[in-house]
PDB file of C-alpha atoms in Angstrom:
ATOM      1  CA  UNK A  28     -41.950 -28.849  19.059  1.00 89.00           C
ATOM      2  CA  UNK A  29     -40.827 -32.301  18.057  1.00 95.00           C
ATOM      3  CA  UNK A  30     -37.205 -33.158  18.797  1.00 97.00           C
ATOM      4  CA  UNK A  31     -34.795 -33.960  15.965  1.00 98.00           C
ATOM      5  CA  UNK A  32     -33.335 -37.430  16.532  1.00 98.00           C
ATOM      6  CA  UNK A  33     -30.419 -38.935  14.591  1.00 98.00           C
ATOM      7  CA  UNK A  34     -30.339 -42.731  14.571  1.00 98.00           C
ATOM      8  CA  UNK A  35     -26.713 -43.600  13.904  1.00 98.00           C
ATOM      9  CA  UNK A  36     -25.869 -46.989  12.431  1.00 98.00           C
ATOM     10  CA  UNK A  37     -23.153 -48.722  10.436  1.00 97.00           C
ATOM     11  CA  UNK A  38     -19.679 -48.130  11.818  1.00 96.00           C
ATOM     12  CA  UNK A  39     -16.207 -49.290  10.869  1.00 95.00           C
ATOM     13  CA  UNK A  40     -16.154 -52.931  11.998  1.00 89.00           C
ATOM     14  CA  UNK A  41     -17.379 -56.312  10.748  1.00 86.00           C
ATOM     15  CA  UNK A  42     -20.606 -55.618  12.634  1.00 89.00           C
ATOM     16  CA  UNK A  43     -21.694 -52.763  10.369  1.00 93.00           C
ATOM     17  CA  UNK A  44     -24.374 -54.735   8.504  1.00 93.00           C
ATOM     18  CA  UNK A  45     -25.932 -55.963  11.762  1.00 92.00           C
ATOM     19  CA  UNK A  46     -25.870 -52.379  13.026  1.00 96.00           C
ATOM     20  CA  UNK A  47     -27.750 -51.215   9.931  1.00 97.00           C
ATOM     21  CA  UNK A  48     -30.477 -53.756  10.684  1.00 97.00           C
ATOM     22  CA  UNK A  49     -30.721 -52.529  14.279  1.00 97.00           C
ATOM     23  CA  UNK A  50     -30.866 -48.911  13.143  1.00 98.00           C
ATOM     24  CA  UNK A  51     -33.583 -49.700  10.601  1.00 97.00           C
ATOM     25  CA  UNK A  52     -35.754 -51.252  13.318  1.00 98.00           C
ATOM     26  CA  UNK A  53     -35.275 -48.212  15.569  1.00 98.00           C
ATOM     27  CA  UNK A  54     -36.152 -45.955  12.631  1.00 98.00           C
ATOM     28  CA  UNK A  55     -39.302 -47.984  12.004  1.00 97.00           C
ATOM     29  CA  UNK A  56     -40.596 -48.065  15.578  1.00 98.00           C
ATOM     30  CA  UNK A  57     -39.499 -44.740  17.092  1.00 98.00           C
ATOM     31  CA  UNK A  58     -42.625 -42.580  17.363  1.00 97.00           C
ATOM     32  CA  UNK A  59     -42.956 -40.172  14.423  1.00 97.00           C
ATOM     33  CA  UNK A  60     -45.624 -38.299  16.377  1.00 96.00           C
ATOM     34  CA  UNK A  61     -43.082 -37.372  19.064  1.00 97.00           C
ATOM     35  CA  UNK A  62     -39.854 -37.120  17.052  1.00 98.00           C
ATOM     36  CA  UNK A  63     -38.436 -36.085  13.707  1.00 98.00           C
ATOM     37  CA  UNK A  64     -36.412 -39.198  12.873  1.00 98.00           C
ATOM     38  CA  UNK A  65     -33.260 -39.131  10.711  1.00 98.00           C
ATOM     39  CA  UNK A  66     -31.319 -42.343   9.930  1.00 98.00           C
ATOM     40  CA  UNK A  67     -27.618 -41.507   9.743  1.00 98.00           C
ATOM     41  CA  UNK A  68     -25.039 -43.862   8.231  1.00 98.00           C
ATOM     42  CA  UNK A  69     -21.549 -43.776   9.704  1.00 98.00           C
ATOM     43  CA  UNK A  70     -18.834 -45.195   7.428  1.00 97.00           C
ATOM     44  CA  UNK A  71     -15.075 -44.728   7.276  1.00 95.00           C
ATOM     45  CA  UNK A  72     -15.427 -42.587   4.167  1.00 94.00           C
ATOM     46  CA  UNK A  73     -18.401 -40.414   5.091  1.00 96.00           C
ATOM     47  CA  UNK A  74     -21.210 -39.721   7.552  1.00 98.00           C
ATOM     48  CA  UNK A  75     -24.546 -38.999   5.921  1.00 98.00           C
ATOM     49  CA  UNK A  76     -28.309 -38.828   6.343  1.00 97.00           C
ATOM     50  CA  UNK A  77     -30.211 -41.102   3.966  1.00 92.00           C
ATOM     51  CA  UNK A  78     -33.752 -39.951   3.242  1.00 93.00           C
ATOM     52  CA  UNK A  79     -36.699 -42.122   2.147  1.00 90.00           C
ATOM     53  CA  UNK A  80     -35.912 -41.497  -1.523  1.00 90.00           C
ATOM     54  CA  UNK A  81     -32.309 -42.624  -1.133  1.00 89.00           C
ATOM     55  CA  UNK A  82     -30.853 -39.111  -1.262  1.00 91.00           C
ATOM     56  CA  UNK A  83     -27.711 -38.520   0.803  1.00 95.00           C
ATOM     57  CA  UNK A  84     -26.967 -35.397   2.846  1.00 96.00           C
ATOM     58  CA  UNK A  85     -23.519 -35.276   4.404  1.00 97.00           C
ATOM     59  CA  UNK A  86     -23.125 -34.657   8.135  1.00 98.00           C
ATOM     60  CA  UNK A  87     -21.028 -31.643   9.159  1.00 97.00           C
ATOM     61  CA  UNK A  88     -18.631 -33.237  11.658  1.00 97.00           C
ATOM     62  CA  UNK A  89     -17.845 -29.859  13.238  1.00 97.00           C
ATOM     63  CA  UNK A  90     -21.223 -29.873  15.012  1.00 97.00           C
ATOM     64  CA  UNK A  91     -22.983 -33.034  13.752  1.00 98.00           C
ATOM     65  CA  UNK A  92     -25.503 -30.998  11.765  1.00 98.00           C
ATOM     66  CA  UNK A  93     -27.192 -31.323   8.373  1.00 96.00           C
ATOM     67  CA  UNK A  94     -28.094 -28.907   5.630  1.00 95.00           C
ATOM     68  CA  UNK A  95     -31.387 -29.792   3.918  1.00 92.00           C
ATOM     69  CA  UNK A  96     -32.901 -27.504   1.256  1.00 88.00           C
ATOM     70  CA  UNK A  97     -30.281 -24.885   2.164  1.00 90.00           C
ATOM     71  CA  UNK A  98     -31.437 -24.850   5.779  1.00 93.00           C
ATOM     72  CA  UNK A  99     -29.330 -26.054   8.724  1.00 94.00           C
ATOM     73  CA  UNK A 100     -30.727 -28.845  10.871  1.00 97.00           C
ATOM     74  CA  UNK A 101     -29.368 -29.569  14.344  1.00 98.00           C
ATOM     75  CA  UNK A 102     -30.032 -32.695  16.378  1.00 98.00           C
ATOM     76  CA  UNK A 103     -31.400 -32.738  19.909  1.00 98.00           C
ATOM     77  CA  UNK A 104     -30.287 -36.317  20.584  1.00 98.00           C
ATOM     78  CA  UNK A 105     -28.474 -39.241  18.953  1.00 98.00           C
ATOM     79  CA  UNK A 106     -29.810 -42.785  19.204  1.00 98.00           C
ATOM     80  CA  UNK A 107     -26.690 -44.963  19.125  1.00 98.00           C
ATOM     81  CA  UNK A 108     -27.285 -48.226  17.216  1.00 98.00           C
ATOM     82  CA  UNK A 109     -23.658 -48.852  16.212  1.00 97.00           C
ATOM     83  CA  UNK A 110     -22.186 -52.216  17.227  1.00 95.00           C
ATOM     84  CA  UNK A 111     -18.399 -52.148  17.338  1.00 92.00           C
ATOM     85  CA  UNK A 112     -16.252 -49.100  16.631  1.00 94.00           C
ATOM     86  CA  UNK A 113     -16.891 -46.139  16.787  1.00 97.00           C
ATOM     87  CA  UNK A 114     -20.242 -46.465  18.578  1.00 97.00           C
ATOM     88  CA  UNK A 115     -19.525 -49.196  21.123  1.00 96.00           C
ATOM     89  CA  UNK A 116     -15.918 -48.402  22.032  1.00 96.00           C
ATOM     90  CA  UNK A 117     -16.438 -44.826  23.228  1.00 97.00           C
ATOM     91  CA  UNK A 118     -15.149 -42.837  20.252  1.00 98.00           C
ATOM     92  CA  UNK A 119     -18.553 -41.563  19.140  1.00 98.00           C
ATOM     93  CA  UNK A 120     -19.671 -40.968  22.736  1.00 98.00           C
ATOM     94  CA  UNK A 121     -16.608 -38.810  23.437  1.00 98.00           C
ATOM     95  CA  UNK A 122     -17.140 -36.808  20.241  1.00 98.00           C
ATOM     96  CA  UNK A 123     -20.810 -36.168  21.005  1.00 98.00           C
ATOM     97  CA  UNK A 124     -20.009 -35.155  24.591  1.00 97.00           C
ATOM     98  CA  UNK A 125     -17.440 -32.652  23.323  1.00 98.00           C
ATOM     99  CA  UNK A 126     -19.982 -30.973  21.041  1.00 98.00           C
ATOM    100  CA  UNK A 127     -22.796 -31.189  23.605  1.00 97.00           C
ATOM    101  CA  UNK A 128     -25.264 -33.628  22.016  1.00 98.00           C
ATOM    102  CA  UNK A 129     -26.835 -36.259  24.316  1.00 98.00           C
ATOM    103  CA  UNK A 130     -26.852 -39.891  23.159  1.00 98.00           C
ATOM    104  CA  UNK A 131     -28.586 -43.030  24.317  1.00 98.00           C
ATOM    105  CA  UNK A 132     -25.686 -45.392  25.105  1.00 98.00           C
ATOM    106  CA  UNK A 133     -23.326 -45.399  28.089  1.00 97.00           C
ATOM    107  CA  UNK A 134     -20.642 -42.721  28.453  1.00 97.00           C
ATOM    108  CA  UNK A 135     -17.324 -42.865  26.599  1.00 98.00           C
ATOM    109  CA  UNK A 136     -15.153 -44.294  29.395  1.00 98.00           C
ATOM    110  CA  UNK A 137     -17.635 -47.058  30.208  1.00 98.00           C
ATOM    111  CA  UNK A 138     -17.951 -47.873  26.504  1.00 97.00           C
ATOM    112  CA  UNK A 139     -14.184 -48.165  26.069  1.00 97.00           C
ATOM    113  CA  UNK A 140     -13.870 -50.304  29.192  1.00 97.00           C
ATOM    114  CA  UNK A 141     -16.683 -52.748  28.428  1.00 97.00           C
ATOM    115  CA  UNK A 142     -15.556 -53.106  24.811  1.00 95.00           C
ATOM    116  CA  UNK A 143     -12.142 -54.296  26.008  1.00 95.00           C
ATOM    117  CA  UNK A 144     -12.880 -57.781  27.399  1.00 93.00           C
ATOM    118  CA  UNK A 145      -9.693 -58.249  29.414  1.00 93.00           C
ATOM    119  CA  UNK A 146      -9.777 -54.756  30.937  1.00 96.00           C
ATOM    120  CA  UNK A 147     -13.440 -55.224  31.855  1.00 96.00           C
ATOM    121  CA  UNK A 148     -12.801 -58.545  33.605  1.00 93.00           C
ATOM    122  CA  UNK A 149      -9.756 -57.116  35.411  1.00 93.00           C
ATOM    123  CA  UNK A 150     -11.829 -54.171  36.628  1.00 96.00           C
ATOM    124  CA  UNK A 151     -14.637 -56.380  37.927  1.00 96.00           C
ATOM    125  CA  UNK A 152     -12.548 -59.075  39.643  1.00 92.00           C
ATOM    126  CA  UNK A 153     -11.981 -56.987  42.814  1.00 95.00           C
ATOM    127  CA  UNK A 154     -15.779 -56.764  43.144  1.00 96.00           C
ATOM    128  CA  UNK A 155     -16.044 -60.543  43.333  1.00 95.00           C
ATOM    129  CA  UNK A 156     -17.452 -61.079  39.835  1.00 96.00           C
ATOM    130  CA  UNK A 157     -16.679 -64.702  38.826  1.00 96.00           C
ATOM    131  CA  UNK A 158     -15.225 -65.189  35.340  1.00 95.00           C
ATOM    132  CA  UNK A 159     -13.194 -67.695  33.326  1.00 94.00           C
ATOM    133  CA  UNK A 160      -9.427 -68.046  33.744  1.00 95.00           C
ATOM    134  CA  UNK A 161      -7.808 -66.092  30.909  1.00 94.00           C
ATOM    135  CA  UNK A 162      -4.532 -65.057  29.289  1.00 95.00           C
ATOM    136  CA  UNK A 163      -3.843 -61.981  27.126  1.00 94.00           C
ATOM    137  CA  UNK A 164      -2.001 -62.118  23.816  1.00 95.00           C
ATOM    138  CA  UNK A 165      -0.855 -59.141  21.737  1.00 96.00           C
ATOM    139  CA  UNK A 166       0.021 -59.231  18.054  1.00 95.00           C
ATOM    140  CA  UNK A 167       3.682 -60.137  17.709  1.00 94.00           C
ATOM    141  CA  UNK A 168       3.953 -61.971  21.026  1.00 95.00           C
ATOM    142  CA  UNK A 169       5.501 -65.428  21.035  1.00 93.00           C
ATOM    143  CA  UNK A 170       2.871 -68.181  21.062  1.00 93.00           C
ATOM    144  CA  UNK A 171       3.849 -70.474  23.924  1.00 94.00           C
ATOM    145  CA  UNK A 172       1.267 -73.220  23.553  1.00 95.00           C
ATOM    146  CA  UNK A 173       2.401 -75.214  26.584  1.00 95.00           C
ATOM    147  CA  UNK A 174       2.138 -72.167  28.852  1.00 94.00           C
ATOM    148  CA  UNK A 175      -1.309 -71.296  27.471  1.00 95.00           C
ATOM    149  CA  UNK A 176      -2.609 -74.812  28.045  1.00 96.00           C
ATOM    150  CA  UNK A 177      -1.081 -74.966  31.536  1.00 97.00           C
ATOM    151  CA  UNK A 178      -3.086 -71.860  32.479  1.00 96.00           C
ATOM    152  CA  UNK A 179      -6.412 -72.226  30.660  1.00 96.00           C
ATOM    153  CA  UNK A 180      -6.536 -75.926  29.787  1.00 96.00           C
ATOM    154  CA  UNK A 181      -8.273 -77.567  26.838  1.00 96.00           C
ATOM    155  CA  UNK A 182     -10.691 -77.004  25.296  1.00 95.00           C
ATOM    156  CA  UNK A 183     -10.363 -73.232  25.447  1.00 95.00           C
ATOM    157  CA  UNK A 184     -11.704 -70.192  23.619  1.00 94.00           C
ATOM    158  CA  UNK A 185      -9.605 -67.752  21.608  1.00 95.00           C
ATOM    159  CA  UNK A 186     -11.325 -64.394  21.088  1.00 93.00           C
ATOM    160  CA  UNK A 187     -10.594 -61.011  19.608  1.00 93.00           C
ATOM    161  CA  UNK A 188     -10.306 -58.766  22.655  1.00 93.00           C
ATOM    162  CA  UNK A 189     -12.210 -55.833  21.169  1.00 90.00           C
ATOM    163  CA  UNK A 190     -14.900 -57.229  18.874  1.00 78.00           C
ATOM    164  CA  UNK A 191     -18.475 -58.392  19.162  1.00 63.00           C
ATOM    165  CA  UNK A 192     -21.089 -60.581  17.514  1.00 53.00           C
ATOM    166  CA  UNK A 193     -18.829 -63.659  17.789  1.00 66.00           C
ATOM    167  CA  UNK A 194     -16.380 -62.420  15.146  1.00 75.00           C
ATOM    168  CA  UNK A 195     -12.841 -63.745  15.535  1.00 81.00           C
ATOM    169  CA  UNK A 196     -13.727 -66.475  18.042  1.00 90.00           C
ATOM    170  CA  UNK A 197     -12.628 -70.119  17.966  1.00 92.00           C
ATOM    171  CA  UNK A 198     -13.037 -73.089  20.270  1.00 92.00           C
ATOM    172  CA  UNK A 199      -9.722 -74.919  20.475  1.00 95.00           C
ATOM    173  CA  UNK A 200      -9.481 -78.628  21.335  1.00 95.00           C
ATOM    174  CA  UNK A 201      -5.833 -79.358  20.490  1.00 95.00           C
ATOM    175  CA  UNK A 202      -2.595 -77.467  21.128  1.00 94.00           C
ATOM    176  CA  UNK A 203      -1.730 -77.458  17.407  1.00 95.00           C
ATOM    177  CA  UNK A 204      -4.938 -75.483  16.695  1.00 95.00           C
ATOM    178  CA  UNK A 205      -3.914 -72.506  18.857  1.00 96.00           C
ATOM    179  CA  UNK A 206      -1.732 -70.601  16.314  1.00 95.00           C
ATOM    180  CA  UNK A 207      -4.474 -70.624  13.653  1.00 95.00           C
ATOM    181  CA  UNK A 208      -7.134 -69.637  16.209  1.00 95.00           C
ATOM    182  CA  UNK A 209      -4.976 -66.709  17.341  1.00 96.00           C
ATOM    183  CA  UNK A 210      -4.418 -65.680  13.713  1.00 95.00           C
ATOM    184  CA  UNK A 211      -8.180 -65.804  13.159  1.00 93.00           C
ATOM    185  CA  UNK A 212      -8.769 -63.497  16.145  1.00 94.00           C
ATOM    186  CA  UNK A 213      -6.058 -61.112  14.918  1.00 95.00           C
ATOM    187  CA  UNK A 214      -8.126 -60.506  11.778  1.00 92.00           C
ATOM    188  CA  UNK A 215     -10.510 -58.537  14.024  1.00 89.00           C
ATOM    189  CA  UNK A 216      -8.174 -56.971  16.590  1.00 91.00           C
ATOM    190  CA  UNK A 217      -4.473 -56.737  17.467  1.00 94.00           C
ATOM    191  CA  UNK A 218      -5.263 -57.972  20.986  1.00 95.00           C
ATOM    192  CA  UNK A 219      -6.487 -61.467  21.830  1.00 96.00           C
ATOM    193  CA  UNK A 220      -7.905 -63.047  24.976  1.00 95.00           C
ATOM    194  CA  UNK A 221      -7.607 -66.799  25.555  1.00 96.00           C
ATOM    195  CA  UNK A 222     -10.128 -68.192  28.063  1.00 95.00           C
ATOM    196  CA  UNK A 223     -10.784 -71.481  29.782  1.00 96.00           C
ATOM    197  CA  UNK A 224     -13.873 -73.368  28.641  1.00 95.00           C
ATOM    198  CA  UNK A 225     -16.839 -73.089  31.000  1.00 94.00           C
ATOM    199  CA  UNK A 226     -19.260 -75.992  30.717  1.00 93.00           C
ATOM    200  CA  UNK A 227     -22.748 -75.000  31.811  1.00 94.00           C
ATOM    201  CA  UNK A 228     -25.960 -73.150  31.043  1.00 94.00           C
ATOM    202  CA  UNK A 229     -25.457 -69.899  29.114  1.00 96.00           C
ATOM    203  CA  UNK A 230     -27.785 -66.979  29.787  1.00 97.00           C
ATOM    204  CA  UNK A 231     -28.101 -63.398  28.624  1.00 97.00           C
ATOM    205  CA  UNK A 232     -29.299 -60.745  31.078  1.00 98.00           C
ATOM    206  CA  UNK A 233     -30.587 -57.394  29.868  1.00 98.00           C
ATOM    207  CA  UNK A 234     -30.263 -54.474  32.274  1.00 98.00           C
ATOM    208  CA  UNK A 235     -31.594 -51.151  31.070  1.00 98.00           C
ATOM    209  CA  UNK A 236     -32.632 -47.747  32.290  1.00 97.00           C
ATOM    210  CA  UNK A 237     -36.336 -47.575  31.511  1.00 97.00           C
ATOM    211  CA  UNK A 238     -38.480 -44.550  32.332  1.00 95.00           C
ATOM    212  CA  UNK A 239     -35.795 -43.300  34.688  1.00 94.00           C
ATOM    213  CA  UNK A 240     -35.331 -46.561  36.634  1.00 96.00           C
ATOM    214  CA  UNK A 241     -32.722 -49.303  36.306  1.00 98.00           C
ATOM    215  CA  UNK A 242     -34.489 -52.542  35.448  1.00 98.00           C
ATOM    216  CA  UNK A 243     -33.435 -56.173  34.946  1.00 98.00           C
ATOM    217  CA  UNK A 244     -35.342 -57.699  32.029  1.00 98.00           C
ATOM    218  CA  UNK A 245     -36.530 -61.329  31.816  1.00 98.00           C
ATOM    219  CA  UNK A 246     -33.494 -63.581  31.347  1.00 98.00           C
ATOM    220  CA  UNK A 247     -32.782 -65.483  28.118  1.00 97.00           C
ATOM    221  CA  UNK A 248     -31.303 -68.990  28.051  1.00 96.00           C
ATOM    222  CA  UNK A 249     -29.142 -69.692  25.005  1.00 94.00           C
ATOM    223  CA  UNK A 250     -29.007 -73.215  23.592  1.00 91.00           C
ATOM    224  CA  UNK A 251     -26.749 -73.321  20.528  1.00 75.00           C
ATOM    225  CA  UNK A 252     -27.184 -75.946  17.824  1.00 73.00           C
ATOM    226  CA  UNK A 253     -23.491 -75.415  17.066  1.00 58.00           C
ATOM    227  CA  UNK A 254     -20.520 -76.147  19.300  1.00 61.00           C
ATOM    228  CA  UNK A 255     -20.898 -72.713  20.897  1.00 52.00           C
ATOM    229  CA  UNK A 256     -22.854 -69.473  20.433  1.00 48.00           C
ATOM    230  CA  UNK A 257     -20.990 -68.354  17.298  1.00 49.00           C
ATOM    231  CA  UNK A 258     -22.066 -65.957  14.522  1.00 49.00           C
ATOM    232  CA  UNK A 259     -24.141 -68.603  12.743  1.00 49.00           C
ATOM    233  CA  UNK A 260     -25.928 -69.558  15.962  1.00 44.00           C
ATOM    234  CA  UNK A 261     -26.519 -65.927  16.873  1.00 51.00           C
ATOM    235  CA  UNK A 262     -27.723 -64.552  13.535  1.00 50.00           C
ATOM    236  CA  UNK A 263     -28.662 -67.455  11.287  1.00 51.00           C
ATOM    237  CA  UNK A 264     -31.108 -69.314  13.483  1.00 55.00           C
ATOM    238  CA  UNK A 265     -28.739 -72.007  14.712  1.00 61.00           C
ATOM    239  CA  UNK A 266     -29.772 -71.609  18.348  1.00 75.00           C
ATOM    240  CA  UNK A 267     -32.728 -71.580  20.685  1.00 89.00           C
ATOM    241  CA  UNK A 268     -33.203 -68.405  22.706  1.00 93.00           C
ATOM    242  CA  UNK A 269     -35.597 -69.227  25.525  1.00 95.00           C
ATOM    243  CA  UNK A 270     -37.161 -66.311  27.411  1.00 96.00           C
ATOM    244  CA  UNK A 271     -37.725 -66.560  30.303  1.00 96.00           C
ATOM    245  CA  UNK A 272     -34.770 -68.876  30.931  1.00 97.00           C
ATOM    246  CA  UNK A 273     -35.291 -72.261  32.555  1.00 95.00           C
ATOM    247  CA  UNK A 274     -33.547 -71.370  35.811  1.00 97.00           C
ATOM    248  CA  UNK A 275     -34.239 -72.198  39.413  1.00 97.00           C
ATOM    249  CA  UNK A 276     -35.489 -69.372  41.589  1.00 97.00           C
ATOM    250  CA  UNK A 277     -32.076 -69.197  43.259  1.00 97.00           C
ATOM    251  CA  UNK A 278     -30.206 -69.102  39.946  1.00 98.00           C
ATOM    252  CA  UNK A 279     -32.510 -66.360  38.663  1.00 97.00           C
ATOM    253  CA  UNK A 280     -31.965 -64.291  41.797  1.00 98.00           C
ATOM    254  CA  UNK A 281     -28.180 -64.749  41.758  1.00 98.00           C
ATOM    255  CA  UNK A 282     -27.590 -63.821  38.128  1.00 98.00           C
ATOM    256  CA  UNK A 283     -30.077 -60.922  38.203  1.00 98.00           C
ATOM    257  CA  UNK A 284     -28.344 -59.430  41.243  1.00 98.00           C
ATOM    258  CA  UNK A 285     -24.939 -59.925  39.630  1.00 98.00           C
ATOM    259  CA  UNK A 286     -25.953 -58.232  36.361  1.00 98.00           C
ATOM    260  CA  UNK A 287     -27.488 -55.347  38.302  1.00 98.00           C
ATOM    261  CA  UNK A 288     -24.334 -55.029  40.419  1.00 98.00           C
ATOM    262  CA  UNK A 289     -22.180 -54.821  37.280  1.00 98.00           C
ATOM    263  CA  UNK A 290     -24.455 -52.122  35.805  1.00 98.00           C
ATOM    264  CA  UNK A 291     -24.191 -50.036  38.961  1.00 98.00           C
ATOM    265  CA  UNK A 292     -20.492 -50.646  39.705  1.00 97.00           C
ATOM    266  CA  UNK A 293     -19.535 -49.551  36.198  1.00 98.00           C
ATOM    267  CA  UNK A 294     -22.004 -46.630  36.270  1.00 98.00           C
ATOM    268  CA  UNK A 295     -23.622 -47.747  33.028  1.00 98.00           C
ATOM    269  CA  UNK A 296     -26.701 -46.252  31.412  1.00 96.00           C
ATOM    270  CA  UNK A 297     -28.967 -47.021  28.504  1.00 96.00           C
ATOM    271  CA  UNK A 298     -29.218 -50.630  27.318  1.00 97.00           C
ATOM    272  CA  UNK A 299     -26.837 -53.414  28.344  1.00 98.00           C
ATOM    273  CA  UNK A 300     -26.815 -57.154  27.822  1.00 97.00           C
ATOM    274  CA  UNK A 301     -24.453 -59.265  29.917  1.00 97.00           C
ATOM    275  CA  UNK A 302     -23.589 -62.868  29.082  1.00 96.00           C
ATOM    276  CA  UNK A 303     -23.026 -65.499  31.793  1.00 97.00           C
ATOM    277  CA  UNK A 304     -22.411 -69.235  32.044  1.00 97.00           C
ATOM    278  CA  UNK A 305     -23.555 -71.124  35.127  1.00 97.00           C
ATOM    279  CA  UNK A 306     -20.917 -73.486  36.534  1.00 96.00           C
ATOM    280  CA  UNK A 307     -21.962 -75.316  39.721  1.00 93.00           C
ATOM    281  CA  UNK A 308     -24.849 -72.822  40.085  1.00 94.00           C
ATOM    282  CA  UNK A 309     -22.409 -69.886  40.019  1.00 97.00           C
ATOM    283  CA  UNK A 310     -22.842 -67.450  37.090  1.00 98.00           C
ATOM    284  CA  UNK A 311     -19.518 -66.560  35.448  1.00 97.00           C
ATOM    285  CA  UNK A 312     -19.373 -63.349  33.402  1.00 97.00           C
ATOM    286  CA  UNK A 313     -18.323 -63.614  29.751  1.00 94.00           C
ATOM    287  CA  UNK A 314     -18.845 -60.052  28.530  1.00 94.00           C
ATOM    288  CA  UNK A 315     -20.994 -56.918  28.714  1.00 96.00           C
ATOM    289  CA  UNK A 316     -22.550 -55.434  25.550  1.00 96.00           C
ATOM    290  CA  UNK A 317     -23.465 -51.755  25.743  1.00 97.00           C
ATOM    291  CA  UNK A 318     -25.048 -51.373  22.290  1.00 96.00           C
ATOM    292  CA  UNK A 319     -26.785 -54.752  21.936  1.00 95.00           C
ATOM    293  CA  UNK A 320     -28.660 -55.835  18.819  1.00 94.00           C
ATOM    294  CA  UNK A 321     -32.055 -54.199  18.349  1.00 96.00           C
ATOM    295  CA  UNK A 322     -33.634 -56.115  15.511  1.00 91.00           C
ATOM    296  CA  UNK A 323     -37.028 -57.613  16.259  1.00 88.00           C
ATOM    297  CA  UNK A 324     -35.359 -61.028  16.595  1.00 88.00           C
ATOM    298  CA  UNK A 325     -32.514 -59.797  18.843  1.00 92.00           C
ATOM    299  CA  UNK A 326     -32.299 -60.913  22.452  1.00 94.00           C
ATOM    300  CA  UNK A 327     -32.903 -57.571  24.185  1.00 97.00           C
ATOM    301  CA  UNK A 328     -36.113 -56.772  22.232  1.00 97.00           C
ATOM    302  CA  UNK A 329     -37.296 -60.335  22.958  1.00 96.00           C
ATOM    303  CA  UNK A 330     -36.729 -59.725  26.665  1.00 98.00           C
ATOM    304  CA  UNK A 331     -38.513 -56.371  26.528  1.00 98.00           C
ATOM    305  CA  UNK A 332     -41.500 -58.000  24.830  1.00 97.00           C
ATOM    306  CA  UNK A 333     -41.796 -60.609  27.599  1.00 97.00           C
ATOM    307  CA  UNK A 334     -41.597 -57.743  30.108  1.00 98.00           C
ATOM    308  CA  UNK A 335     -44.550 -56.067  28.373  1.00 98.00           C
ATOM    309  CA  UNK A 336     -42.481 -53.257  26.828  1.00 98.00           C
ATOM    310  CA  UNK A 337     -43.160 -52.462  23.171  1.00 97.00           C
ATOM    311  CA  UNK A 338     -40.350 -51.414  20.835  1.00 97.00           C
ATOM    312  CA  UNK A 339     -41.839 -47.927  20.589  1.00 97.00           C
ATOM    313  CA  UNK A 340     -41.786 -47.648  24.384  1.00 98.00           C
ATOM    314  CA  UNK A 341     -38.285 -49.156  24.633  1.00 98.00           C
ATOM    315  CA  UNK A 342     -36.748 -46.802  22.091  1.00 98.00           C
ATOM    316  CA  UNK A 343     -38.683 -43.729  23.232  1.00 98.00           C
ATOM    317  CA  UNK A 344     -37.596 -44.244  26.834  1.00 98.00           C
ATOM    318  CA  UNK A 345     -33.933 -44.261  25.789  1.00 98.00           C
ATOM    319  CA  UNK A 346     -34.390 -40.913  24.019  1.00 98.00           C
ATOM    320  CA  UNK A 347     -36.228 -39.313  26.931  1.00 97.00           C
ATOM    321  CA  UNK A 348     -33.668 -40.539  29.456  1.00 97.00           C
ATOM    322  CA  UNK A 349     -30.790 -39.154  27.366  1.00 97.00           C
ATOM    323  CA  UNK A 350     -32.547 -35.775  26.983  1.00 96.00           C
ATOM    324  CA  UNK A 351     -33.327 -35.615  30.690  1.00 93.00           C
ATOM    325  CA  UNK A 352     -29.709 -36.273  31.711  1.00 86.00           C
ATOM    326  CA  UNK A 353     -27.883 -34.144  29.178  1.00 75.00           C
TER     327      UNK A 353
END
């Protein structure tokens, strides 16, 4: 019998529209010969299945089930395509684990940890993972610009601590710009991370579990037309994403081994995409994404294509791995 698969998308953050695009691509390419596929929208107000005719059927949150034509429908697995909360920060993972439904992303603790940039970097530092110098800021803290600049220098980056897709991020050149940059980040999260500027080649490294084995995908070099890889560069074509990246053999080896080490140290599973900047041939970690974009133009699908993995194979493998390890 074919398995019933819910493809969850949407979420509660600014990334919900991007998530819907990712979920639509998964819905399109996941094999209908192997699976019964149900796109499920997660919003703050309701969770519901949306059929091909636009009819909504509400999800029963007690057991994540549906009722269609007066008959109950239970899911064998959830494909997690939510960027941001609640799919990337561990909330959905914890809920699904409690009710016993396998899902394709990493487990709830790993999701919460990787979603919190400063906690992630603090966890990885003892393992010798290079990263930028940074300072935390919480909503309501005094903004001591001279102290910030003494630690991180100028220019620097001000980021929302728990947000993705380049929301709430600013590059700051002058001390007087810091308060507004912090306020901008606080629109996305009540925690902020302020990082030193790293000047070098930026790359994105996909590490996934594919057909039961952990695999590093071909690396992507990111060349932004803008001042940095912001939302416009990432989603509106204002960047070049070159796969495979133009790296030396030594650089390729170093960053691949580092991304693989992070995946294993954190006990991740499913898809991940880690961002690095090379400074003096040393890759410095920026962040780890555990539910990366899955549109046909997104970086991870580009990397899979270069590796000879079709979207149907990529998505199907995630389902099979989740079912096998439930």
